PDB file of C-alpha atoms in Angstrom:
ATOM      1  CA  MET S 716      15.336 -68.717  12.606  1.00  0.00           C
ATOM      2  CA  ILE S 717      14.400 -64.992  12.809  1.00  0.00           C
ATOM      3  CA  GLN S 718      12.443 -63.682   9.850  1.00  0.00           C
ATOM      4  CA  HIS S 719      13.304 -60.066   8.883  1.00  0.00           C
ATOM      5  CA  LYS S 720      10.931 -59.864   5.935  1.00  0.00           C
ATOM      6  CA  PRO S 721       8.019 -58.262   7.856  1.00  0.00           C
ATOM      7  CA  PHE S 722      10.341 -55.519   9.119  1.00  0.00           C
ATOM      8  CA  PHE S 723      11.492 -54.671   5.599  1.00  0.00           C
ATOM      9  CA  GLU S 724       7.920 -54.779   4.358  1.00  0.00           C
ATOM     10  CA  ASP S 725       6.848 -52.332   7.090  1.00  0.00           C
ATOM     11  CA  GLU S 726       9.734 -50.033   6.223  1.00  0.00           C
ATOM     12  CA  GLN S 727       8.834 -50.076   2.523  1.00  0.00           C
ATOM     13  CA  ARG S 728       5.182 -49.495   3.367  1.00  0.00           C
ATOM     14  CA  HIS S 729       6.190 -46.536   5.535  1.00  0.00           C
ATOM     15  CA  ARG S 730       8.345 -45.086   2.761  1.00  0.00           C
ATOM     16  CA  ARG S 731       5.509 -45.422   0.262  1.00  0.00           C
ATOM     17  CA  ALA S 732       3.147 -43.678   2.691  1.00  0.00           C
ATOM     18  CA  VAL S 733       5.624 -40.844   3.208  1.00  0.00           C
ATOM     19  CA  HIS S 734       6.130 -40.585  -0.559  1.00  0.00           C
ATOM     20  CA  ARG S 735       2.366 -40.374  -1.107  1.00  0.00           C
ATOM     21  CA  GLN S 736       2.125 -37.646   1.525  1.00  0.00           C
ATOM     22  CA  TRP S 737       4.897 -35.668  -0.163  1.00  0.00           C
ATOM     23  CA  CYS S 738       3.213 -36.078  -3.551  1.00  0.00           C
ATOM     24  CA  ARG S 739      -0.147 -35.039  -2.131  1.00  0.00           C
ATOM     25  CA  GLY S 740       1.394 -32.012  -0.422  1.00  0.00           C
ATOM     26  CA  GLY S 741       3.305 -31.123  -3.570  1.00  0.00           C
ATOM     27  CA  ALA S 742       0.102 -31.268  -5.595  1.00  0.00           C
ATOM     28  CA  PHE S 743      -1.496 -28.730  -3.251  1.00  0.00           C
ATOM     29  CA  VAL S 744       1.547 -26.453  -3.198  1.00  0.00           C
ATOM     30  CA  ALA S 745       2.331 -26.665  -6.923  1.00  0.00           C
ATOM     31  CA  PRO S 746      -0.318 -24.145  -8.111  1.00  0.00           C
ATOM     32  CA  THR S 747       0.929 -21.551  -5.632  1.00  0.00           C
ATOM     33  CA  ILE S 748       4.550 -22.108  -6.645  1.00  0.00           C
ATOM     34  CA  ILE S 749       3.657 -21.886 -10.341  1.00  0.00           C
ATOM     35  CA  MET S 750       1.752 -18.636  -9.807  1.00  0.00           C
ATOM     36  CA  LEU S 751       4.620 -17.254  -7.696  1.00  0.00           C
ATOM     37  CA  VAL S 752       7.141 -18.067 -10.401  1.00  0.00           C
ATOM     38  CA  PHE S 753       5.138 -16.763 -13.373  1.00  0.00           C
ATOM     39  CA  PHE S 754       3.549 -13.715 -11.750  1.00  0.00           C
ATOM     40  CA  PHE S 755       6.328 -12.594  -9.385  1.00  0.00           C
ATOM     41  CA  ILE S 756       9.772 -14.036 -10.023  1.00  0.00           C
ATOM     42  CA  VAL S 757       9.651 -14.033 -13.841  1.00  0.00           C
ATOM     43  CA  PRO S 758       8.385 -10.408 -14.064  1.00  0.00           C
ATOM     44  CA  ILE S 759      11.083  -9.228 -11.652  1.00  0.00           C
ATOM     45  CA  VAL S 760      13.798 -10.986 -13.643  1.00  0.00           C
ATOM     46  CA  LEU S 761      12.375  -9.579 -16.886  1.00  0.00           C
ATOM     47  CA  VAL S 762      12.289  -6.037 -15.476  1.00  0.00           C
ATOM     48  CA  VAL S 763      15.903  -6.330 -14.294  1.00  0.00           C
ATOM     49  CA  VAL S 764      16.972  -7.573 -17.740  1.00  0.00           C
ATOM     50  CA  MET S 765      15.037  -4.777 -19.448  1.00  0.00           C
ATOM     51  CA  SER S 766      16.602  -2.177 -17.141  1.00  0.00           C
ATOM     52  CA  VAL S 767      20.045  -2.920 -18.560  1.00  0.00           C
ATOM     53  CA  SER S 768      18.863  -3.291 -22.165  1.00  0.00           C
ATOM     54  CA  ARG S 769      17.971  -1.014 -25.044  1.00  0.00           C
ATOM     55  CA  TRP S 770      14.310  -1.919 -25.328  1.00  0.00           C
ATOM     56  CA  THR S 771      11.927   0.508 -27.027  1.00  0.00           C
ATOM     57  CA  LEU S 772       8.179   0.094 -27.326  1.00  0.00           C
ATOM     58  CA  LEU S 773       8.195   0.586 -31.100  1.00  0.00           C
ATOM     59  CA  GLY S 774      10.949  -1.927 -31.767  1.00  0.00           C
ATOM     60  CA  GLY S 775      14.350  -1.083 -33.148  1.00  0.00           C
ATOM     61  CA  ARG S 776      17.833  -2.317 -32.430  1.00  0.00           C
ATOM     62  CA  MET S 777      18.206  -3.986 -29.051  1.00  0.00           C
ATOM     63  CA  GLY S 778      21.337  -4.331 -26.995  1.00  0.00           C
ATOM     64  CA  VAL S 779      22.981  -3.665 -23.663  1.00  0.00           C
ATOM     65  CA  ALA S 780      22.278  -0.194 -22.271  1.00  0.00           C
ATOM     66  CA  PHE S 781      23.882  -0.305 -18.836  1.00  0.00           C
ATOM     67  CA  PRO S 782      24.317   2.139 -17.202  1.00  0.00           C
ATOM     68  CA  ASP S 783      22.791   4.405 -19.885  1.00  0.00           C
ATOM     69  CA  ASN S 784      19.190   3.745 -18.809  1.00  0.00           C
ATOM     70  CA  PHE S 785      19.926   4.633 -15.192  1.00  0.00           C
ATOM     71  CA  ARG S 786      21.970   7.668 -16.230  1.00  0.00           C
ATOM     72  CA  ARG S 787      19.089   8.992 -18.324  1.00  0.00           C
ATOM     73  CA  VAL S 788      16.640   8.425 -15.467  1.00  0.00           C
ATOM     74  CA  PHE S 789      18.791  10.358 -13.003  1.00  0.00           C
ATOM     75  CA  SER S 790      19.356  13.170 -15.509  1.00  0.00           C
ATOM     76  CA  ASP S 791      15.612  13.697 -16.034  1.00  0.00           C
ATOM     77  CA  PRO S 792      14.398  16.742 -14.033  1.00  0.00           C
ATOM     78  CA  LEU S 793      10.979  15.097 -13.714  1.00  0.00           C
ATOM     79  CA  LEU S 794      12.510  12.418 -11.483  1.00  0.00           C
ATOM     80  CA  GLY S 795      13.328  14.807  -8.653  1.00  0.00           C
ATOM     81  CA  GLN S 796       9.992  16.564  -9.021  1.00  0.00           C
ATOM     82  CA  SER S 797       8.045  13.296  -8.931  1.00  0.00           C
ATOM     83  CA  VAL S 798      10.034  11.954  -5.964  1.00  0.00           C
ATOM     84  CA  ILE S 799       9.400  15.136  -3.967  1.00  0.00           C
ATOM     85  CA  PHE S 800       5.692  15.109  -4.752  1.00  0.00           C
ATOM     86  CA  THR S 801       5.369  11.378  -4.002  1.00  0.00           C
ATOM     87  CA  PHE S 802       7.123  11.914  -0.667  1.00  0.00           C
ATOM     88  CA  LYS S 803       4.842  14.863   0.151  1.00  0.00           C
ATOM     89  CA  TYR S 804       1.747  12.885  -0.778  1.00  0.00           C
ATOM     90  CA  THR S 805       2.922   9.891   1.274  1.00  0.00           C
ATOM     91  CA  VAL S 806       3.579  11.975   4.389  1.00  0.00           C
ATOM     92  CA  VAL S 807       0.280  13.875   4.191  1.00  0.00           C
ATOM     93  CA  THR S 808      -1.784  10.757   3.522  1.00  0.00           C
ATOM     94  CA  THR S 809      -0.172   8.725   6.299  1.00  0.00           C
ATOM     95  CA  ILE S 810      -0.383  11.509   8.886  1.00  0.00           C
ATOM     96  CA  ILE S 811      -4.095  12.017   8.198  1.00  0.00           C
ATOM     97  CA  LEU S 812      -5.154   8.411   7.589  1.00  0.00           C
ATOM     98  CA  GLN S 813      -3.579   6.692  10.587  1.00  0.00           C
ATOM     99  CA  PRO S 814      -5.046   8.862  13.415  1.00  0.00           C
ATOM    100  CA  ILE S 815      -8.525   8.684  11.866  1.00  0.00           C
ATOM    101  CA  ALA S 816      -8.306   4.890  11.633  1.00  0.00           C
ATOM    102  CA  VAL S 817      -7.137   4.618  15.258  1.00  0.00           C
ATOM    103  CA  ALA S 818      -9.865   6.976  16.513  1.00  0.00           C
ATOM    104  CA  LEU S 819     -12.602   5.050  14.707  1.00  0.00           C
ATOM    105  CA  ALA S 820     -11.243   1.709  15.942  1.00  0.00           C
ATOM    106  CA  LEU S 821     -11.295   2.945  19.552  1.00  0.00           C
ATOM    107  CA  LEU S 822     -14.784   4.382  19.049  1.00  0.00           C
ATOM    108  CA  ILE S 823     -16.122   1.070  17.768  1.00  0.00           C
ATOM    109  CA  GLN S 824     -14.361  -0.838  20.547  1.00  0.00           C
ATOM    110  CA  GLN S 825     -15.849   1.316  23.317  1.00  0.00           C
ATOM    111  CA  SER S 826     -19.268   2.114  21.854  1.00  0.00           C
ATOM    112  CA  ARG S 827     -21.244  -1.093  21.345  1.00  0.00           C
ATOM    113  CA  ARG S 828     -24.422   0.810  20.509  1.00  0.00           C
ATOM    114  CA  TRP S 829     -23.153   2.362  17.267  1.00  0.00           C
ATOM    115  CA  ASN S 830     -20.713  -0.418  16.450  1.00  0.00           C
ATOM    116  CA  SER S 831     -22.496  -1.937  13.455  1.00  0.00           C
ATOM    117  CA  ILE S 832     -23.608   1.416  12.012  1.00  0.00           C
ATOM    118  CA  VAL S 833     -20.172   3.047  12.161  1.00  0.00           C
ATOM    119  CA  ARG S 834     -18.458  -0.072  10.852  1.00  0.00           C
ATOM    120  CA  THR S 835     -20.840  -0.347   7.897  1.00  0.00           C
ATOM    121  CA  VAL S 836     -20.608   3.333   6.967  1.00  0.00           C
ATOM    122  CA  VAL S 837     -16.818   3.416   7.173  1.00  0.00           C
ATOM    123  CA  LEU S 838     -16.287   0.082   5.427  1.00  0.00           C
ATOM    124  CA  LEU S 839     -18.680   0.794   2.563  1.00  0.00           C
ATOM    125  CA  PRO S 840     -16.131   2.804   0.486  1.00  0.00           C
ATOM    126  CA  ALA S 841     -13.669  -0.093   0.735  1.00  0.00           C
ATOM    127  CA  ALA S 842     -16.018  -2.127  -1.467  1.00  0.00           C
ATOM    128  CA  LEU S 843     -15.117   0.164  -4.373  1.00  0.00           C
ATOM    129  CA  GLY S 844     -11.913  -0.268  -6.296  1.00  0.00           C
ATOM    130  CA  ILE S 845      -9.568   2.701  -6.269  1.00  0.00           C
ATOM    131  CA  ALA S 846     -10.196   3.290  -9.983  1.00  0.00           C
ATOM    132  CA  SER S 847     -13.971   3.303  -9.492  1.00  0.00           C
ATOM    133  CA  ALA S 848     -13.643   5.607  -6.490  1.00  0.00           C
ATOM    134  CA  SER S 849     -11.417   7.930  -8.525  1.00  0.00           C
ATOM    135  CA  LEU S 850     -14.008   8.139 -11.303  1.00  0.00           C
ATOM    136  CA  LEU S 851     -16.684   8.913  -8.710  1.00  0.00           C
ATOM    137  CA  PHE S 852     -14.632  11.721  -7.195  1.00  0.00           C
ATOM    138  CA  TYR S 853     -13.720  13.002 -10.651  1.00  0.00           C
ATOM    139  CA  ALA S 854     -17.426  13.597 -11.214  1.00  0.00           C
ATOM    140  CA  ILE S 855     -17.779  15.161  -7.752  1.00  0.00           C
ATOM    141  CA  TYR S 856     -14.889  17.554  -8.431  1.00  0.00           C
ATOM    142  CA  SER S 857     -16.107  18.395 -11.946  1.00  0.00           C
ATOM    143  CA  PRO S 858     -16.842  22.136 -12.304  1.00  0.00           C
ATOM    144  CA  GLN S 859     -19.707  21.333 -14.680  1.00  0.00           C
ATOM    145  CA  VAL S 860     -21.684  18.680 -12.770  1.00  0.00           C
ATOM    146  CA  GLY S 861     -19.945  18.269  -9.416  1.00  0.00           C
ATOM    147  CA  PRO S 862     -21.151  19.880  -6.176  1.00  0.00           C
ATOM    148  CA  VAL S 863     -17.708  20.745  -4.771  1.00  0.00           C
ATOM    149  CA  THR S 864     -17.040  23.714  -7.055  1.00  0.00           C
ATOM    150  CA  LYS S 865     -20.538  25.083  -6.454  1.00  0.00           C
ATOM    151  CA  ILE S 866     -20.110  24.826  -2.673  1.00  0.00           C
ATOM    152  CA  LEU S 867     -16.697  26.510  -2.758  1.00  0.00           C
ATOM    153  CA  ASP S 868     -18.105  29.238  -4.997  1.00  0.00           C
ATOM    154  CA  ALA S 869     -21.026  29.790  -2.598  1.00  0.00           C
ATOM    155  CA  VAL S 870     -18.695  30.323   0.380  1.00  0.00           C
ATOM    156  CA  GLY S 871     -16.275  32.457  -1.638  1.00  0.00           C
ATOM    157  CA  LEU S 872     -13.355  30.021  -1.725  1.00  0.00           C
ATOM    158  CA  ALA S 873     -13.347  29.482  -5.504  1.00  0.00           C
ATOM    159  CA  ASP S 874     -14.660  31.087  -8.649  1.00  0.00           C
ATOM    160  CA  ALA S 875     -17.531  29.554 -10.569  1.00  0.00           C
ATOM    161  CA  GLY S 876     -16.350  27.035 -13.145  1.00  0.00           C
ATOM    162  CA  THR S 877     -12.925  26.620 -11.518  1.00  0.00           C
ATOM    163  CA  SER S 878     -11.888  23.033 -10.867  1.00  0.00           C
ATOM    164  CA  VAL S 879     -10.250  22.136  -7.568  1.00  0.00           C
ATOM    165  CA  LEU S 880      -7.958  19.891  -9.615  1.00  0.00           C
ATOM    166  CA  GLY S 881      -6.603  22.864 -11.547  1.00  0.00           C
ATOM    167  CA  THR S 882      -3.987  23.867  -8.954  1.00  0.00           C
ATOM    168  CA  PRO S 883      -1.214  21.713  -7.444  1.00  0.00           C
ATOM    169  CA  ASN S 884      -2.354  22.189  -3.843  1.00  0.00           C
ATOM    170  CA  GLY S 885      -6.011  21.722  -4.745  1.00  0.00           C
ATOM    171  CA  ALA S 886      -5.237  18.526  -6.647  1.00  0.00           C
ATOM    172  CA  LEU S 887      -3.194  17.184  -3.726  1.00  0.00           C
ATOM    173  CA  VAL S 888      -5.932  17.951  -1.193  1.00  0.00           C
ATOM    174  CA  ALA S 889      -8.627  16.493  -3.445  1.00  0.00           C
ATOM    175  CA  THR S 890      -6.659  13.280  -3.944  1.00  0.00           C
ATOM    176  CA  VAL S 891      -5.873  12.920  -0.238  1.00  0.00           C
ATOM    177  CA  VAL S 892      -9.584  13.300   0.556  1.00  0.00           C
ATOM    178  CA  LEU S 893     -10.345  10.519  -1.931  1.00  0.00           C
ATOM    179  CA  VAL S 894      -7.695   8.188  -0.489  1.00  0.00           C
ATOM    180  CA  VAL S 895      -8.728   8.821   3.130  1.00  0.00           C
ATOM    181  CA  TRP S 896     -12.380   8.194   2.234  1.00  0.00           C
ATOM    182  CA  ARG S 897     -11.497   4.996   0.370  1.00  0.00           C
ATOM    183  CA  PHE S 898      -8.985   3.402   2.767  1.00  0.00           C
ATOM    184  CA  THR S 899     -10.050   4.528   6.263  1.00  0.00           C
ATOM    185  CA  GLY S 900     -12.327   1.527   6.757  1.00  0.00           C
ATOM    186  CA  TYR S 901      -9.617  -0.923   5.721  1.00  0.00           C
ATOM    187  CA  TYR S 902      -7.031   0.461   8.134  1.00  0.00           C
ATOM    188  CA  MET S 903      -9.686   0.836  10.841  1.00  0.00           C
ATOM    189  CA  ILE S 904     -10.413  -2.906  10.720  1.00  0.00           C
ATOM    190  CA  LEU S 905      -6.715  -3.755  10.956  1.00  0.00           C
ATOM    191  CA  THR S 906      -6.331  -1.401  13.917  1.00  0.00           C
ATOM    192  CA  LEU S 907      -9.489  -2.757  15.551  1.00  0.00           C
ATOM    193  CA  VAL S 908      -8.063  -6.273  15.430  1.00  0.00           C
ATOM    194  CA  GLY S 909      -5.001  -5.018  17.299  1.00  0.00           C
ATOM    195  CA  VAL S 910      -7.131  -3.192  19.880  1.00  0.00           C
ATOM    196  CA  GLN S 911      -9.287  -6.253  20.515  1.00  0.00           C
ATOM    197  CA  ALA S 912      -6.154  -8.351  21.052  1.00  0.00           C
ATOM    198  CA  ILE S 913      -5.217  -6.278  24.125  1.00  0.00           C
ATOM    199  CA  PRO S 914      -6.255  -8.200  27.299  1.00  0.00           C
ATOM    200  CA  ASN S 915      -9.013  -6.640  29.410  1.00  0.00           C
ATOM    201  CA  GLU S 916      -6.971  -7.352  32.534  1.00  0.00           C
ATOM    202  CA  VAL S 917      -4.509  -4.655  31.483  1.00  0.00           C
ATOM    203  CA  TYR S 918      -7.276  -2.054  31.309  1.00  0.00           C
ATOM    204  CA  GLU S 919      -8.687  -3.204  34.646  1.00  0.00           C
ATOM    205  CA  ALA S 920      -5.263  -2.821  36.255  1.00  0.00           C
ATOM    206  CA  ALA S 921      -4.915   0.682  34.797  1.00  0.00           C
ATOM    207  CA  LYS S 922      -8.375   1.587  36.105  1.00  0.00           C
ATOM    208  CA  ILE S 923      -7.445   0.380  39.584  1.00  0.00           C
ATOM    209  CA  ASP S 924      -4.328   2.564  39.436  1.00  0.00           C
ATOM    210  CA  GLY S 925      -6.551   5.571  38.746  1.00  0.00           C
ATOM    211  CA  ALA S 926      -5.593   6.091  35.099  1.00  0.00           C
ATOM    212  CA  GLY S 927      -7.967   8.269  33.085  1.00  0.00           C
ATOM    213  CA  PRO S 928      -8.906   7.774  29.415  1.00  0.00           C
ATOM    214  CA  TRP S 929      -5.929   9.721  28.032  1.00  0.00           C
ATOM    215  CA  ARG S 930      -3.381   8.061  30.314  1.00  0.00           C
ATOM    216  CA  THR S 931      -4.897   4.661  29.548  1.00  0.00           C
ATOM    217  CA  PHE S 932      -4.400   5.335  25.855  1.00  0.00           C
ATOM    218  CA  THR S 933      -0.838   6.650  26.152  1.00  0.00           C
ATOM    219  CA  ASP S 934       0.393   4.110  28.728  1.00  0.00           C
ATOM    220  CA  VAL S 935      -1.599   1.005  27.805  1.00  0.00           C
ATOM    221  CA  THR S 936      -3.299   1.058  24.406  1.00  0.00           C
ATOM    222  CA  PHE S 937      -0.651   2.827  22.342  1.00  0.00           C
ATOM    223  CA  PRO S 938       2.376   0.778  23.535  1.00  0.00           C
ATOM    224  CA  LEU S 939       0.538  -2.518  23.016  1.00  0.00           C
ATOM    225  CA  LEU S 940      -0.743  -1.325  19.648  1.00  0.00           C
ATOM    226  CA  LYS S 941       2.715  -0.492  18.274  1.00  0.00           C
ATOM    227  CA  PRO S 942       3.131  -3.693  16.197  1.00  0.00           C
ATOM    228  CA  THR S 943      -0.237  -3.114  14.519  1.00  0.00           C
ATOM    229  CA  LEU S 944       0.473   0.572  13.946  1.00  0.00           C
ATOM    230  CA  ALA S 945       3.893  -0.268  12.509  1.00  0.00           C
ATOM    231  CA  MET S 946       2.270  -2.670  10.050  1.00  0.00           C
ATOM    232  CA  THR S 947      -0.508  -0.274   8.976  1.00  0.00           C
ATOM    233  CA  THR S 948       1.933   2.629   8.689  1.00  0.00           C
ATOM    234  CA  ILE S 949       4.269   0.684   6.431  1.00  0.00           C
ATOM    235  CA  MET S 950       1.303  -0.505   4.352  1.00  0.00           C
ATOM    236  CA  SER S 951       0.115   3.086   4.002  1.00  0.00           C
ATOM    237  CA  ILE S 952       3.585   4.291   3.044  1.00  0.00           C
ATOM    238  CA  THR S 953       4.068   1.491   0.513  1.00  0.00           C
ATOM    239  CA  GLY S 954       0.656   2.071  -1.038  1.00  0.00           C
ATOM    240  CA  SER S 955       1.265   5.816  -1.267  1.00  0.00           C
ATOM    241  CA  LEU S 956       4.649   5.333  -2.898  1.00  0.00           C
ATOM    242  CA  LEU S 957       2.969   3.163  -5.544  1.00  0.00           C
ATOM    243  CA  ALA S 958       0.057   5.565  -6.120  1.00  0.00           C
ATOM    244  CA  PHE S 959      -1.041   5.646  -9.730  1.00  0.00           C
ATOM    245  CA  ASP S 960      -4.756   5.136 -10.413  1.00  0.00           C
ATOM    246  CA  GLN S 961      -6.085   8.119  -8.477  1.00  0.00           C
ATOM    247  CA  PHE S 962      -3.649  10.604 -10.010  1.00  0.00           C
ATOM    248  CA  PHE S 963      -3.918   9.118 -13.495  1.00  0.00           C
ATOM    249  CA  ILE S 964      -7.711   9.491 -13.432  1.00  0.00           C
ATOM    250  CA  LEU S 965      -8.011  12.785 -11.541  1.00  0.00           C
ATOM    251  CA  THR S 966      -5.073  14.874 -12.745  1.00  0.00           C
ATOM    252  CA  LYS S 967      -3.045  12.948 -15.374  1.00  0.00           C
ATOM    253  CA  GLY S 968      -0.014  14.274 -13.471  1.00  0.00           C
ATOM    254  CA  GLY S 969      -1.006  17.908 -14.008  1.00  0.00           C
ATOM    255  CA  PRO S 970      -1.142  20.767 -13.870  1.00  0.00           C
ATOM    256  CA  ASN S 971       2.306  21.072 -15.462  1.00  0.00           C
ATOM    257  CA  ASN S 972       3.481  17.741 -13.993  1.00  0.00           C
ATOM    258  CA  ALA S 973       2.912  19.119 -10.472  1.00  0.00           C
ATOM    259  CA  THR S 974       1.134  15.925  -9.345  1.00  0.00           C
ATOM    260  CA  MET S 975       3.387  13.470 -11.153  1.00  0.00           C
ATOM    261  CA  THR S 976       4.125  10.424  -8.984  1.00  0.00           C
ATOM    262  CA  VAL S 977       7.044   8.054  -9.486  1.00  0.00           C
ATOM    263  CA  VAL S 978       4.818   5.281 -10.841  1.00  0.00           C
ATOM    264  CA  GLN S 979       3.199   7.752 -13.230  1.00  0.00           C
ATOM    265  CA  LEU S 980       6.673   8.660 -14.432  1.00  0.00           C
ATOM    266  CA  ILE S 981       7.340   4.978 -15.144  1.00  0.00           C
ATOM    267  CA  TYR S 982       4.155   4.877 -17.218  1.00  0.00           C
ATOM    268  CA  LYS S 983       5.192   8.090 -18.972  1.00  0.00           C
ATOM    269  CA  TYR S 984       8.594   6.646 -19.893  1.00  0.00           C
ATOM    270  CA  ALA S 985       7.062   3.430 -21.234  1.00  0.00           C
ATOM    271  CA  PHE S 986       3.914   4.533 -23.063  1.00  0.00           C
ATOM    272  CA  GLU S 987       3.888   8.299 -23.580  1.00  0.00           C
ATOM    273  CA  THR S 988       6.876  10.593 -24.116  1.00  0.00           C
ATOM    274  CA  LYS S 989       9.875   8.256 -24.204  1.00  0.00           C
ATOM    275  CA  ARG S 990       8.220   4.971 -25.176  1.00  0.00           C
ATOM    276  CA  ASP S 991      11.362   3.398 -23.781  1.00  0.00           C
ATOM    277  CA  LEU S 992      10.717   0.215 -21.823  1.00  0.00           C
ATOM    278  CA  GLY S 993      14.357   0.004 -20.766  1.00  0.00           C
ATOM    279  CA  MET S 994      14.258   3.421 -19.132  1.00  0.00           C
ATOM    280  CA  ALA S 995      10.919   2.606 -17.475  1.00  0.00           C
ATOM    281  CA  ALA S 996      12.339  -0.687 -16.209  1.00  0.00           C
ATOM    282  CA  ALA S 997      15.386   1.098 -14.784  1.00  0.00           C
ATOM    283  CA  LEU S 998      13.154   3.391 -12.731  1.00  0.00           C
ATOM    284  CA  SER S 999      11.066   0.357 -11.711  1.00  0.00           C
ATOM    285  CA  VAL S1000      14.197  -1.328 -10.356  1.00  0.00           C
ATOM    286  CA  LEU S1001      15.004   1.775  -8.326  1.00  0.00           C
ATOM    287  CA  VAL S1002      11.469   1.781  -6.917  1.00  0.00           C
ATOM    288  CA  LEU S1003      11.798  -1.927  -6.112  1.00  0.00           C
ATOM    289  CA  VAL S1004      15.020  -1.303  -4.189  1.00  0.00           C
ATOM    290  CA  ALA S1005      13.311   1.486  -2.230  1.00  0.00           C
ATOM    291  CA  LEU S1006      10.381  -0.788  -1.368  1.00  0.00           C
ATOM    292  CA  VAL S1007      12.721  -3.569  -0.228  1.00  0.00           C
ATOM    293  CA  ALA S1008      14.435  -1.068   2.067  1.00  0.00           C
ATOM    294  CA  ILE S1009      11.060  -0.004   3.461  1.00  0.00           C
ATOM    295  CA  ASN S1010      10.087  -3.632   4.089  1.00  0.00           C
ATOM    296  CA  ALA S1011      13.389  -4.132   5.881  1.00  0.00           C
ATOM    297  CA  LEU S1012      12.541  -1.172   8.102  1.00  0.00           C
ATOM    298  CA  GLN S1013       9.156  -2.749   8.738  1.00  0.00           C
ATOM    299  CA  LEU S1014      10.726  -6.025   9.845  1.00  0.00           C
ATOM    300  CA  LYS S1015      13.134  -4.137  12.070  1.00  0.00           C
ATOM    301  CA  ALA S1016      10.334  -2.081  13.613  1.00  0.00           C
ATOM    302  CA  MET S1017       8.250  -5.180  14.232  1.00  0.00           C
ATOM    303  CA  GLY S1018      11.241  -6.902  15.798  1.00  0.00           C
ATOM    304  CA  VAL S1019      11.860  -3.955  18.113  1.00  0.00           C
ATOM    305  CA  SER S1020       8.201  -3.889  19.076  1.00  0.00           C
ATOM    306  CA  ASP S1021       8.147  -7.604  19.773  1.00  0.00           C
ATOM    307  CA  SER S1022      11.290  -7.394  21.893  1.00  0.00           C
ATOM    308  CA  GLU S1023       9.786  -4.522  23.870  1.00  0.00           C
ATOM    309  CA  GLU S1024       6.673  -6.619  24.517  1.00  0.00           C
ATOM    310  CA  GLU S1025       8.764  -9.561  25.697  1.00  0.00           C
ATOM    311  CA  ARG S1026      10.486  -7.321  28.232  1.00  0.00           C
TER     312      ARG S1026
END
């Protein structure tokens, strides 16, 4: 007579082993899921709820305020001003930051002699947080103790005691200099990883075809670097759209709200002039929608780049 008991015992043993594996895997994944829920999903849901609610910082009667919060945001003249300035700052920062990062990455890739020195010097500012770097540059730009005003006064570009942060254009330039100094090393490393991923055989083939340095860059390096450049560009754009610390420390949005960013306006709604968390949440939702659209463009750009590489 055939005994089926061992077969069933093996099947039960296999199920218990699979169950233990699932439990072990779940134990490793659970902390990440908990953090994702409490620090990402719950805040987003709370912000969406607040955006359609009457929710003031100092208390008071609460209730539904849709679409009043959004209507008040769109009717605020500071919104258009802050969007225009944020867009200007984003364009200027990205246009300056990306070419410098690419140039330094190519320099490090081709020059082995100065590789470690250049990498250390450029990466050193990245060790500072943006708030710490902003405080450092605030002291540098100070008309009392900083060297910048004294240098500009010596060459006749500014009067003694005049702060470079006192004019809209001066504040923009000063902040862009800070951001480029702080983030160049970070984007250089990302670009360098993309450059080092390009096979040497491609460069050897271009050299055999008689391509010079410029043609090698335009026909070989740049096309193969497009996925990396798309990623760093979108990261730069996203970071610039969310700029807060540097402007809050250097200019406080001044002079006359000329350097007010969108995120600063959210802070202003919540904790300064309006003290209206519902209105601040409504603008936060609009910013979130804009960032989702930008991420969608990033995915599309990366998909196009990948399809071009496959061809």
